[in-house]
Amino acid sequence: MDFSIKAFDTKTPIASVKTGCVAVAVYENKRLSAAAQGLDGAGEISSAVKSGDISGKPGSTLLLRGLKGVSAERVLLVGMGSDDAVSDKHFASAAQAALKAFAGLGAADAIIALPMTEVKERDVAWAIRCVVQAAHDNGYRSDSQKSKKEPAPQGVKKIALALPATNGNKLALAQARAIANGMDLTRELGNLPANVCTPTYLADSAKTMAKDYGFEAQVLDRKQLEALKMGSFLSVARGSEEPPKFIVLKHMGGKAKDAPVVLVGKGVTFDSGGISIKPGAAMDEMKYDMGGAAAVLGTMRAVGEMKLKLNVIGIIASCENMPSGRATKPGDIVTSMNGLTIEVLNTDAEGRLLLCDALTYAERYNPAVVVDIATLTGACVVALGHHHSGLFTRNDAVHDKLADELLAAGKRASDSAWRMPVDEAYNEQLKSNFADLANIGSPGGGAATAAAFLENFTRKYTWAHLDIAGTAWKSGGAKGATGRPVPLLANFLINRA
């Protein structure tokens, strides 16, 4: 989809512009938006609204053709709800409805003239991103592995946003495109089957991205990981025939001496649970256990496309977790990169075992902040459902500030997180009689004990953990990767830059 910004004024009224379709808003009290009024010279829109042909409820639509005095071939009326205040929820519904209608039209181009400057508690940049994301959502296809692809929609390909062509609006559009493209990559990687999207596939994808966006790429293999003494990470990879990959992408868009933001992603491309094997039901969804890695790659793509003036490093620890004669067994003790020994009580608590070595590796960059992203615990789904990602940080002034940044970025991006506790009480649950700590805690607070485990490996820098087990993908009829939390992370980095 090709987007642009086009201003309309008294010299260039919207009614005089030739286009395939113009989408304008109407409200439940039958009031017309300013753009709709500008197309209602002959009163045809008012008549349609008064007759009840469109209710004005959020997301309702009515297509009109050949209006008198209007150069556009079609006018799409889109319900916006109450006009007391345009809510972000109602605007999002209207944007989705407009883009869905555009997909079924025989028009090549269209104009979105919804009230993007009137959304309560939101700015124009948010509205632009909402429209662009709606277009990507409607255009996304998950049929890359099908022998017969779904027919590509023949609808609108070019969309102009009816807004002043200011530098701020142009920048917001460029950022919206980049974030949507990053989400598409994250979804595509997540939806690929585990026999295609292996650790090697992720490494190759990172190398291709490095060429496309000028990143520095490094991929470490088993021998290099052994030399680094990443015994915890390698213990997860032991049972699989697929070789582990440790991927590093560097975007050095800031000043040379600026400390980087480091994103660390869990990349378990298939999680059988290992010897502590999972139940068979829904095990196919364990291809999504690389959602953190996919989010890091999607965010890095957005960063590269935006040419963000910030130093950002993406780290991905990737392997499969499989049972075999070589696989790590419950009760085994492994040594992590920072020297702490870990009693593996449950091989299905593997994400923290590879993340802890990746978090230790991140120390070498003297980071400004490290954020790890992982589909880490079912307990987080129990706690928060599928609405919010779990956000964990230490409880002090520096980490409170980081938490506020991430929460605000999520709220702005409509990709919310909820802060959860990390404190010494949860470390008490991780005590082992035989090693420095166990990889699972005593019953209760599973998401918090997992975060507490990771916290042991992050004490040399400022750190936050995002548990995206409930938000990285959907099950059931709508099964598929969501692209989250790319919007949250991208907004966080934009604000940092």
mmCIF file of C-alpha atoms in Angstrom, residues 35-414:
data_model
loop_
_atom_site.group_PDB
_atom_site.id
_atom_site.type_symbol
_atom_site.label_atom_id
_atom_site.label_comp_id
_atom_site.label_asym_id
_atom_site.label_seq_id
_atom_site.Cartn_x
_atom_site.Cartn_y
_atom_site.Cartn_z
ATOM 1 C CA ALA A 35 -14.877 16.677 5.346
ATOM 2 C CA ALA A 36 -18.329 15.139 4.889
ATOM 3 C CA GLN A 37 -19.884 18.598 4.941
ATOM 4 C CA GLY A 38 -17.454 19.621 2.204
ATOM 5 C CA LEU A 39 -18.874 16.878 -0.041
ATOM 6 C CA ASP A 40 -22.524 17.520 0.810
ATOM 7 C CA GLY A 41 -23.208 20.451 -1.516
ATOM 8 C CA ALA A 42 -26.320 18.805 -2.951
ATOM 9 C CA GLY A 43 -27.444 17.424 0.416
ATOM 10 C CA GLU A 44 -27.166 13.776 -0.653
ATOM 11 C CA ILE A 45 -25.019 12.759 2.313
ATOM 12 C CA SER A 46 -27.356 14.485 4.777
ATOM 13 C CA SER A 47 -30.316 12.720 3.192
ATOM 14 C CA ALA A 48 -28.641 9.324 3.488
ATOM 15 C CA VAL A 49 -27.856 9.920 7.147
ATOM 16 C CA LYS A 50 -31.308 11.261 8.008
ATOM 17 C CA SER A 51 -32.988 8.318 6.285
ATOM 18 C CA GLY A 52 -31.151 5.904 8.569
ATOM 19 C CA ASP A 53 -29.177 4.240 5.763
ATOM 20 C CA ILE A 54 -26.145 4.525 8.047
ATOM 21 C CA SER A 55 -26.392 4.573 11.838
ATOM 22 C CA GLY A 56 -23.145 6.341 12.615
ATOM 23 C CA LYS A 57 -22.140 3.539 14.963
ATOM 24 C CA PRO A 58 -18.371 2.940 15.029
ATOM 25 C CA GLY A 59 -17.297 0.932 11.996
ATOM 26 C CA SER A 60 -20.614 1.126 10.105
ATOM 27 C CA THR A 61 -20.226 2.079 6.427
ATOM 28 C CA LEU A 62 -22.298 3.207 3.459
ATOM 29 C CA LEU A 63 -20.950 3.613 -0.081
ATOM 30 C CA LEU A 64 -22.425 6.370 -2.261
ATOM 31 C CA ARG A 65 -21.673 6.906 -5.954
ATOM 32 C CA GLY A 66 -21.862 9.820 -8.354
ATOM 33 C CA LEU A 67 -22.615 12.608 -5.864
ATOM 34 C CA LYS A 68 -23.433 15.931 -7.502
ATOM 35 C CA GLY A 69 -20.590 18.448 -7.375
ATOM 36 C CA VAL A 70 -18.097 15.796 -6.163
ATOM 37 C CA SER A 71 -15.245 14.777 -8.452
ATOM 38 C CA ALA A 72 -14.572 11.539 -6.560
ATOM 39 C CA GLU A 73 -16.248 8.487 -8.096
ATOM 40 C CA ARG A 74 -17.379 7.231 -4.694
ATOM 41 C CA VAL A 75 -17.885 8.557 -1.184
ATOM 42 C CA LEU A 76 -17.605 6.119 1.723
ATOM 43 C CA LEU A 77 -19.484 7.195 4.841
ATOM 44 C CA VAL A 78 -17.916 5.696 7.970
ATOM 45 C CA GLY A 79 -19.555 5.670 11.386
ATOM 46 C CA MET A 80 -17.534 7.351 14.145
ATOM 47 C CA GLY A 81 -19.850 6.922 17.114
ATOM 48 C CA SER A 82 -20.664 9.764 19.467
ATOM 49 C CA ASP A 83 -19.414 13.208 18.477
ATOM 50 C CA ASP A 84 -18.945 14.326 22.081
ATOM 51 C CA ALA A 85 -15.377 13.072 21.796
ATOM 52 C CA VAL A 86 -13.878 10.750 19.205
ATOM 53 C CA SER A 87 -12.409 7.878 21.231
ATOM 54 C CA ASP A 88 -9.335 5.983 20.091
ATOM 55 C CA LYS A 89 -11.371 2.764 20.076
ATOM 56 C CA HIS A 90 -14.007 4.268 17.798
ATOM 57 C CA PHE A 91 -11.412 5.796 15.497
ATOM 58 C CA ALA A 92 -9.606 2.450 15.217
ATOM 59 C CA SER A 93 -12.912 0.735 14.335
ATOM 60 C CA ALA A 94 -13.603 3.367 11.683
ATOM 61 C CA ALA A 95 -10.126 3.062 10.177
ATOM 62 C CA GLN A 96 -10.420 -0.741 10.007
ATOM 63 C CA ALA A 97 -13.848 -0.469 8.374
ATOM 64 C CA ALA A 98 -12.660 2.055 5.791
ATOM 65 C CA LEU A 99 -9.630 -0.008 4.801
ATOM 66 C CA LYS A 100 -11.713 -3.178 4.619
ATOM 67 C CA ALA A 101 -14.177 -1.408 2.311
ATOM 68 C CA PHE A 102 -11.331 -0.083 0.148
ATOM 69 C CA ALA A 103 -10.077 -3.637 -0.361
ATOM 70 C CA GLY A 104 -13.317 -4.542 -2.137
ATOM 71 C CA LEU A 105 -13.490 -1.537 -4.446
ATOM 72 C CA GLY A 106 -12.584 -1.373 -8.114
ATOM 73 C CA ALA A 107 -10.721 1.882 -7.491
ATOM 74 C CA ALA A 108 -6.952 2.320 -7.710
ATOM 75 C CA ASP A 109 -6.678 5.241 -5.300
ATOM 76 C CA ALA A 110 -8.584 6.782 -2.412
ATOM 77 C CA ILE A 111 -8.498 9.495 0.231
ATOM 78 C CA ILE A 112 -8.903 8.981 3.990
ATOM 79 C CA ALA A 113 -10.562 12.129 5.341
ATOM 80 C CA LEU A 114 -11.494 10.827 8.787
ATOM 81 C CA PRO A 115 -11.121 13.276 11.730
ATOM 82 C CA MET A 116 -7.498 12.418 12.570
ATOM 83 C CA THR A 117 -7.004 15.615 14.556
ATOM 84 C CA GLU A 118 -10.027 15.088 16.817
ATOM 85 C CA VAL A 119 -9.241 11.825 18.613
ATOM 86 C CA LYS A 120 -9.557 12.351 22.365
ATOM 87 C CA GLU A 121 -6.236 12.092 24.247
ATOM 88 C CA ARG A 122 -4.408 11.144 21.031
ATOM 89 C CA ASP A 123 -2.347 13.110 18.541
ATOM 90 C CA VAL A 124 -2.263 13.061 14.760
ATOM 91 C CA ALA A 125 0.778 10.761 14.719
ATOM 92 C CA TRP A 126 -1.212 8.096 16.561
ATOM 93 C CA ALA A 127 -4.106 8.421 14.099
ATOM 94 C CA ILE A 128 -1.738 8.122 11.126
ATOM 95 C CA ARG A 129 -0.225 4.965 12.591
ATOM 96 C CA CYS A 130 -3.704 3.593 13.250
ATOM 97 C CA VAL A 131 -4.700 4.009 9.588
ATOM 98 C CA VAL A 132 -1.458 2.565 8.237
ATOM 99 C CA GLN A 133 -1.645 -0.403 10.598
ATOM 100 C CA ALA A 134 -5.248 -1.038 9.581
ATOM 101 C CA ALA A 135 -4.121 -1.226 5.960
ATOM 102 C CA HIS A 136 -1.394 -3.724 6.829
ATOM 103 C CA ASP A 137 -3.767 -5.787 8.953
ATOM 104 C CA ASN A 138 -6.246 -6.026 6.096
ATOM 105 C CA GLY A 139 -3.527 -6.768 3.557
ATOM 106 C CA TYR A 140 -1.569 -9.349 5.543
ATOM 107 C CA ARG A 141 -1.750 -12.945 4.295
ATOM 108 C CA SER A 142 -0.555 -16.031 6.166
ATOM 109 C CA ASP A 143 -0.586 -18.347 3.145
ATOM 110 C CA SER A 144 3.113 -18.325 2.246
ATOM 111 C CA GLN A 145 3.288 -22.112 2.686
ATOM 112 C CA LYS A 146 0.094 -22.927 0.750
ATOM 113 C CA SER A 147 0.339 -24.425 -2.737
ATOM 114 C CA LYS A 148 -2.587 -22.255 -3.806
ATOM 115 C CA LYS A 149 -2.366 -18.710 -2.541
ATOM 116 C CA GLU A 150 -5.372 -16.648 -1.628
ATOM 117 C CA PRO A 151 -6.193 -14.190 -4.442
ATOM 118 C CA ALA A 152 -4.526 -10.849 -3.831
ATOM 119 C CA PRO A 153 -7.093 -8.110 -3.174
ATOM 120 C CA GLN A 154 -7.681 -5.933 -6.219
ATOM 121 C CA GLY A 155 -8.803 -2.887 -4.301
ATOM 122 C CA VAL A 156 -7.219 0.468 -3.540
ATOM 123 C CA LYS A 157 -3.421 0.582 -3.808
ATOM 124 C CA LYS A 158 -2.756 4.287 -3.205
ATOM 125 C CA ILE A 159 -4.153 6.187 -0.228
ATOM 126 C CA ALA A 160 -3.804 9.897 0.515
ATOM 127 C CA LEU A 161 -4.341 11.082 4.082
ATOM 128 C CA ALA A 162 -6.239 14.367 4.237
ATOM 129 C CA LEU A 163 -3.831 16.294 6.458
ATOM 130 C CA PRO A 164 -1.540 19.322 6.241
ATOM 131 C CA ALA A 165 1.744 18.271 4.622
ATOM 132 C CA THR A 166 3.856 19.352 7.611
ATOM 133 C CA ASN A 167 7.242 17.850 8.407
ATOM 134 C CA GLY A 168 5.740 16.361 11.557
ATOM 135 C CA ASN A 169 2.994 14.580 9.649
ATOM 136 C CA LYS A 170 5.446 13.323 7.024
ATOM 137 C CA LEU A 171 7.705 11.970 9.764
ATOM 138 C CA ALA A 172 4.771 10.298 11.492
ATOM 139 C CA LEU A 173 3.781 8.614 8.227
ATOM 140 C CA ALA A 174 7.318 7.362 7.637
ATOM 141 C CA GLN A 175 7.447 5.967 11.179
ATOM 142 C CA ALA A 176 4.018 4.377 10.779
ATOM 143 C CA ARG A 177 5.144 2.584 7.612
ATOM 144 C CA ALA A 178 8.329 1.353 9.294
ATOM 145 C CA ILE A 179 6.524 0.028 12.376
ATOM 146 C CA ALA A 180 3.870 -1.714 10.261
ATOM 147 C CA ASN A 181 6.573 -3.323 8.105
ATOM 148 C CA GLY A 182 8.362 -4.473 11.245
ATOM 149 C CA MET A 183 5.153 -6.014 12.555
ATOM 150 C CA ASP A 184 4.613 -7.798 9.248
ATOM 151 C CA LEU A 185 8.097 -9.340 9.486
ATOM 152 C CA THR A 186 7.479 -10.422 13.078
ATOM 153 C CA ARG A 187 4.180 -12.017 12.112
ATOM 154 C CA GLU A 188 5.639 -13.782 9.097
ATOM 155 C CA LEU A 189 8.517 -15.259 11.090
ATOM 156 C CA GLY A 190 6.173 -16.339 13.859
ATOM 157 C CA ASN A 191 3.706 -17.999 11.517
ATOM 158 C CA LEU A 192 6.307 -20.022 9.632
ATOM 159 C CA PRO A 193 6.473 -23.675 10.701
ATOM 160 C CA ALA A 194 9.376 -24.833 12.819
ATOM 161 C CA ASN A 195 10.787 -27.011 10.025
ATOM 162 C CA VAL A 196 11.225 -23.815 7.974
ATOM 163 C CA CYS A 197 11.943 -21.169 10.614
ATOM 164 C CA THR A 198 14.903 -22.842 12.288
ATOM 165 C CA PRO A 199 17.702 -21.066 14.198
ATOM 166 C CA THR A 200 19.685 -21.054 10.947
ATOM 167 C CA TYR A 201 16.724 -19.441 9.147
ATOM 168 C CA LEU A 202 16.583 -16.684 11.766
ATOM 169 C CA ALA A 203 20.333 -16.137 11.401
ATOM 170 C CA ASP A 204 20.039 -15.913 7.619
ATOM 171 C CA SER A 205 17.122 -13.479 7.955
ATOM 172 C CA ALA A 206 19.262 -11.294 10.222
ATOM 173 C CA LYS A 207 22.141 -11.329 7.713
ATOM 174 C CA THR A 208 19.795 -10.312 4.899
ATOM 175 C CA MET A 209 18.413 -7.488 7.019
ATOM 176 C CA ALA A 210 21.937 -6.326 7.796
ATOM 177 C CA LYS A 211 22.639 -5.969 4.066
ATOM 178 C CA ASP A 212 19.353 -4.157 3.467
ATOM 179 C CA TYR A 213 19.742 -1.618 6.286
ATOM 180 C CA GLY A 214 23.477 -1.318 6.839
ATOM 181 C CA PHE A 215 23.582 -3.168 10.150
ATOM 182 C CA GLU A 216 26.621 -4.989 11.434
ATOM 183 C CA ALA A 217 25.740 -8.675 11.809
ATOM 184 C CA GLN A 218 27.462 -11.431 13.744
ATOM 185 C CA VAL A 219 26.332 -15.048 14.137
ATOM 186 C CA LEU A 220 28.039 -17.266 16.710
ATOM 187 C CA ASP A 221 27.937 -21.053 16.344
ATOM 188 C CA ARG A 222 28.285 -23.888 18.857
ATOM 189 C CA LYS A 223 32.091 -23.840 19.106
ATOM 190 C CA GLN A 224 32.146 -20.093 19.718
ATOM 191 C CA LEU A 225 29.400 -20.441 22.340
ATOM 192 C CA GLU A 226 31.407 -23.175 24.044
ATOM 193 C CA ALA A 227 34.444 -20.885 24.078
ATOM 194 C CA LEU A 228 32.302 -18.203 25.723
ATOM 195 C CA LYS A 229 31.222 -20.790 28.333
ATOM 196 C CA MET A 230 27.517 -20.384 27.578
ATOM 197 C CA GLY A 231 26.735 -23.661 29.309
ATOM 198 C CA SER A 232 23.195 -22.682 30.209
ATOM 199 C CA PHE A 233 22.191 -21.771 26.631
ATOM 200 C CA LEU A 234 23.897 -24.845 25.202
ATOM 201 C CA SER A 235 22.106 -27.108 27.689
ATOM 202 C CA VAL A 236 18.821 -26.222 25.978
ATOM 203 C CA ALA A 237 20.210 -26.991 22.513
ATOM 204 C CA ARG A 238 21.673 -30.382 23.460
ATOM 205 C CA GLY A 239 18.674 -32.488 22.474
ATOM 206 C CA SER A 240 18.186 -31.093 18.956
ATOM 207 C CA GLU A 241 19.807 -31.861 15.611
ATOM 208 C CA GLU A 242 19.389 -28.184 14.685
ATOM 209 C CA PRO A 243 22.534 -26.185 15.534
ATOM 210 C CA PRO A 244 22.094 -23.242 17.927
ATOM 211 C CA LYS A 245 22.682 -19.719 16.669
ATOM 212 C CA PHE A 246 23.549 -16.612 18.661
ATOM 213 C CA ILE A 247 22.688 -13.579 16.550
ATOM 214 C CA VAL A 248 23.858 -9.979 17.042
ATOM 215 C CA LEU A 249 22.638 -7.026 14.928
ATOM 216 C CA LYS A 250 24.046 -3.536 15.450
ATOM 217 C CA HIS A 251 22.452 -0.286 14.292
ATOM 218 C CA MET A 252 24.859 2.470 15.281
ATOM 219 C CA GLY A 253 22.730 5.464 14.371
ATOM 220 C CA GLY A 254 23.725 7.609 17.340
ATOM 221 C CA LYS A 255 27.019 9.127 18.394
ATOM 222 C CA ALA A 256 29.954 6.738 18.608
ATOM 223 C CA LYS A 257 30.320 7.176 22.369
ATOM 224 C CA ASP A 258 26.604 6.876 23.166
ATOM 225 C CA ALA A 259 25.688 3.784 25.177
ATOM 226 C CA PRO A 260 23.350 1.542 23.150
ATOM 227 C CA VAL A 261 19.902 0.243 23.912
ATOM 228 C CA VAL A 262 20.136 -3.547 23.764
ATOM 229 C CA LEU A 263 17.148 -5.740 22.894
ATOM 230 C CA VAL A 264 17.471 -9.434 23.774
ATOM 231 C CA GLY A 265 15.069 -11.953 22.238
ATOM 232 C CA LYS A 266 14.244 -15.533 23.129
ATOM 233 C CA GLY A 267 14.433 -17.589 19.934
ATOM 234 C CA VAL A 268 13.266 -21.130 20.724
ATOM 235 C CA THR A 269 12.040 -22.056 17.241
ATOM 236 C CA PHE A 270 10.236 -25.102 18.626
ATOM 237 C CA ASP A 271 9.677 -25.937 22.266
ATOM 238 C CA SER A 272 8.670 -29.546 22.894
ATOM 239 C CA GLY A 273 9.483 -29.076 26.564
ATOM 240 C CA GLY A 274 12.490 -31.370 26.221
ATOM 241 C CA ILE A 275 12.547 -34.354 28.597
ATOM 242 C CA SER A 276 9.819 -32.547 30.599
ATOM 243 C CA ILE A 277 7.725 -32.908 27.468
ATOM 244 C CA LYS A 278 4.578 -30.833 26.976
ATOM 245 C CA PRO A 279 1.080 -32.290 26.491
ATOM 246 C CA GLY A 280 0.250 -32.921 22.848
ATOM 247 C CA ALA A 281 -2.718 -30.544 22.687
ATOM 248 C CA ALA A 282 -1.767 -27.260 20.989
ATOM 249 C CA MET A 283 1.909 -28.241 20.918
ATOM 250 C CA ASP A 284 1.973 -26.998 17.309
ATOM 251 C CA GLU A 285 1.752 -23.479 18.755
ATOM 252 C CA MET A 286 5.191 -23.919 20.283
ATOM 253 C CA LYS A 287 6.573 -22.716 16.956
ATOM 254 C CA TYR A 288 5.649 -19.307 18.416
ATOM 255 C CA ASP A 289 8.195 -19.693 21.222
ATOM 256 C CA MET A 290 10.568 -17.585 19.134
ATOM 257 C CA GLY A 291 8.188 -14.621 19.419
ATOM 258 C CA GLY A 292 10.794 -12.591 21.317
ATOM 259 C CA ALA A 293 13.379 -13.173 18.583
ATOM 260 C CA ALA A 294 10.827 -12.275 15.901
ATOM 261 C CA ALA A 295 9.968 -9.080 17.792
ATOM 262 C CA VAL A 296 13.636 -8.091 17.990
ATOM 263 C CA LEU A 297 14.076 -8.635 14.240
ATOM 264 C CA GLY A 298 10.854 -6.758 13.462
ATOM 265 C CA THR A 299 11.888 -3.864 15.690
ATOM 266 C CA MET A 300 15.356 -3.769 14.138
ATOM 267 C CA ARG A 301 13.781 -3.595 10.687
ATOM 268 C CA ALA A 302 11.663 -0.640 11.819
ATOM 269 C CA VAL A 303 14.770 1.013 13.308
ATOM 270 C CA GLY A 304 16.690 0.524 10.055
ATOM 271 C CA GLU A 305 13.844 1.813 7.912
ATOM 272 C CA MET A 306 13.447 4.906 10.110
ATOM 273 C CA LYS A 307 17.236 5.440 10.174
ATOM 274 C CA LEU A 308 16.787 6.134 13.863
ATOM 275 C CA LYS A 309 19.489 8.331 15.396
ATOM 276 C CA LEU A 310 20.161 5.940 18.240
ATOM 277 C CA ASN A 311 22.552 3.079 18.893
ATOM 278 C CA VAL A 312 20.476 -0.106 19.057
ATOM 279 C CA ILE A 313 21.793 -3.650 19.352
ATOM 280 C CA GLY A 314 19.608 -6.710 18.879
ATOM 281 C CA ILE A 315 20.695 -10.013 20.441
ATOM 282 C CA ILE A 316 18.929 -13.318 19.762
ATOM 283 C CA ALA A 317 19.713 -16.659 21.389
ATOM 284 C CA SER A 318 18.107 -19.301 19.190
ATOM 285 C CA CYS A 319 17.795 -23.087 19.344
ATOM 286 C CA GLU A 320 15.232 -25.886 19.549
ATOM 287 C CA ASN A 321 14.224 -27.576 22.814
ATOM 288 C CA MET A 322 13.875 -31.262 21.983
ATOM 289 C CA PRO A 323 14.043 -34.615 23.816
ATOM 290 C CA SER A 324 16.752 -37.099 22.849
ATOM 291 C CA GLY A 325 19.457 -39.274 24.368
ATOM 292 C CA ARG A 326 21.678 -36.187 24.571
ATOM 293 C CA ALA A 327 19.061 -33.846 26.006
ATOM 294 C CA THR A 328 19.444 -32.158 29.379
ATOM 295 C CA LYS A 329 17.618 -34.111 32.110
ATOM 296 C CA PRO A 330 15.682 -32.861 35.144
ATOM 297 C CA GLY A 331 18.159 -32.621 37.984
ATOM 298 C CA ASP A 332 21.157 -31.806 35.764
ATOM 299 C CA ILE A 333 23.313 -28.881 36.856
ATOM 300 C CA VAL A 334 24.703 -26.481 34.235
ATOM 301 C CA THR A 335 27.070 -23.517 34.497
ATOM 302 C CA SER A 336 26.032 -20.198 33.004
ATOM 303 C CA MET A 337 28.303 -17.716 31.265
ATOM 304 C CA ASN A 338 28.630 -15.571 34.398
ATOM 305 C CA GLY A 339 29.647 -18.596 36.496
ATOM 306 C CA LEU A 340 26.402 -19.191 38.397
ATOM 307 C CA THR A 341 25.364 -22.846 38.514
ATOM 308 C CA ILE A 342 21.767 -23.780 37.778
ATOM 309 C CA GLU A 343 19.852 -26.905 38.762
ATOM 310 C CA VAL A 344 17.503 -27.717 35.894
ATOM 311 C CA LEU A 345 14.425 -28.986 37.682
ATOM 312 C CA ASN A 346 12.210 -28.670 34.614
ATOM 313 C CA THR A 347 13.566 -28.696 31.049
ATOM 314 C CA ASP A 348 10.387 -26.909 29.892
ATOM 315 C CA ALA A 349 11.561 -23.792 31.753
ATOM 316 C CA GLU A 350 14.180 -23.403 29.041
ATOM 317 C CA GLY A 351 13.722 -19.800 27.919
ATOM 318 C CA ARG A 352 15.386 -18.396 31.015
ATOM 319 C CA LEU A 353 18.323 -20.792 30.508
ATOM 320 C CA LEU A 354 19.236 -19.308 27.156
ATOM 321 C CA LEU A 355 18.271 -15.744 28.067
ATOM 322 C CA CYS A 356 20.533 -15.664 31.120
ATOM 323 C CA ASP A 357 23.634 -16.215 28.960
ATOM 324 C CA ALA A 358 22.419 -13.679 26.394
ATOM 325 C CA LEU A 359 21.885 -11.129 29.187
ATOM 326 C CA THR A 360 25.403 -11.773 30.466
ATOM 327 C CA TYR A 361 26.766 -11.329 26.929
ATOM 328 C CA ALA A 362 25.015 -7.934 26.731
ATOM 329 C CA GLU A 363 27.315 -6.586 29.472
ATOM 330 C CA ARG A 364 30.147 -6.128 26.961
ATOM 331 C CA TYR A 365 28.296 -3.282 25.258
ATOM 332 C CA ASN A 366 28.074 -1.141 28.428
ATOM 333 C CA PRO A 367 24.404 -0.605 27.604
ATOM 334 C CA ALA A 368 22.271 2.375 28.522
ATOM 335 C CA VAL A 369 19.451 -0.116 29.055
ATOM 336 C CA VAL A 370 18.668 -3.743 28.223
ATOM 337 C CA VAL A 371 15.166 -5.006 27.466
ATOM 338 C CA ASP A 372 14.602 -8.723 26.998
ATOM 339 C CA ILE A 373 11.526 -9.992 25.199
ATOM 340 C CA ALA A 374 10.314 -13.554 25.622
ATOM 341 C CA THR A 375 7.308 -15.844 25.415
ATOM 342 C CA LEU A 376 8.456 -16.972 28.825
ATOM 343 C CA THR A 377 5.669 -18.266 31.064
ATOM 344 C CA GLY A 378 2.155 -19.617 30.915
ATOM 345 C CA ALA A 379 1.796 -18.045 34.348
ATOM 346 C CA CYS A 380 1.870 -14.604 32.740
ATOM 347 C CA VAL A 381 -1.104 -15.618 30.584
ATOM 348 C CA VAL A 382 -2.943 -16.708 33.738
ATOM 349 C CA ALA A 383 -2.152 -13.362 35.378
ATOM 350 C CA LEU A 384 -2.814 -10.968 32.485
ATOM 351 C CA GLY A 385 -4.652 -12.925 29.811
ATOM 352 C CA HIS A 386 -4.034 -11.841 26.233
ATOM 353 C CA HIS A 387 -4.447 -8.099 26.774
ATOM 354 C CA HIS A 388 -1.199 -6.868 28.325
ATOM 355 C CA SER A 389 2.403 -7.999 28.101
ATOM 356 C CA GLY A 390 3.999 -8.487 31.504
ATOM 357 C CA LEU A 391 6.627 -5.873 32.374
ATOM 358 C CA PHE A 392 9.167 -6.667 35.083
ATOM 359 C CA THR A 393 11.925 -4.384 36.429
ATOM 360 C CA ARG A 394 13.678 -3.818 39.725
ATOM 361 C CA ASN A 395 12.088 -1.500 42.273
ATOM 362 C CA ASP A 396 14.271 1.603 42.425
ATOM 363 C CA ALA A 397 14.219 5.104 40.971
ATOM 364 C CA VAL A 398 16.207 4.220 37.827
ATOM 365 C CA HIS A 399 14.080 1.198 37.013
ATOM 366 C CA ASP A 400 10.848 2.985 37.896
ATOM 367 C CA LYS A 401 11.764 5.556 35.248
ATOM 368 C CA LEU A 402 12.449 2.804 32.696
ATOM 369 C CA ALA A 403 9.150 1.124 33.533
ATOM 370 C CA ASP A 404 7.312 4.416 33.061
ATOM 371 C CA GLU A 405 8.981 4.858 29.651
ATOM 372 C CA LEU A 406 7.958 1.405 28.472
ATOM 373 C CA LEU A 407 4.419 1.669 29.831
ATOM 374 C CA ALA A 408 3.941 5.068 28.181
ATOM 375 C CA ALA A 409 5.325 3.761 24.872
ATOM 376 C CA GLY A 410 2.923 0.832 25.020
ATOM 377 C CA LYS A 411 -0.037 3.047 25.789
ATOM 378 C CA ARG A 412 0.822 5.396 22.941
ATOM 379 C CA ALA A 413 1.180 2.477 20.542
ATOM 380 C CA SER A 414 -1.992 0.670 21.703
#
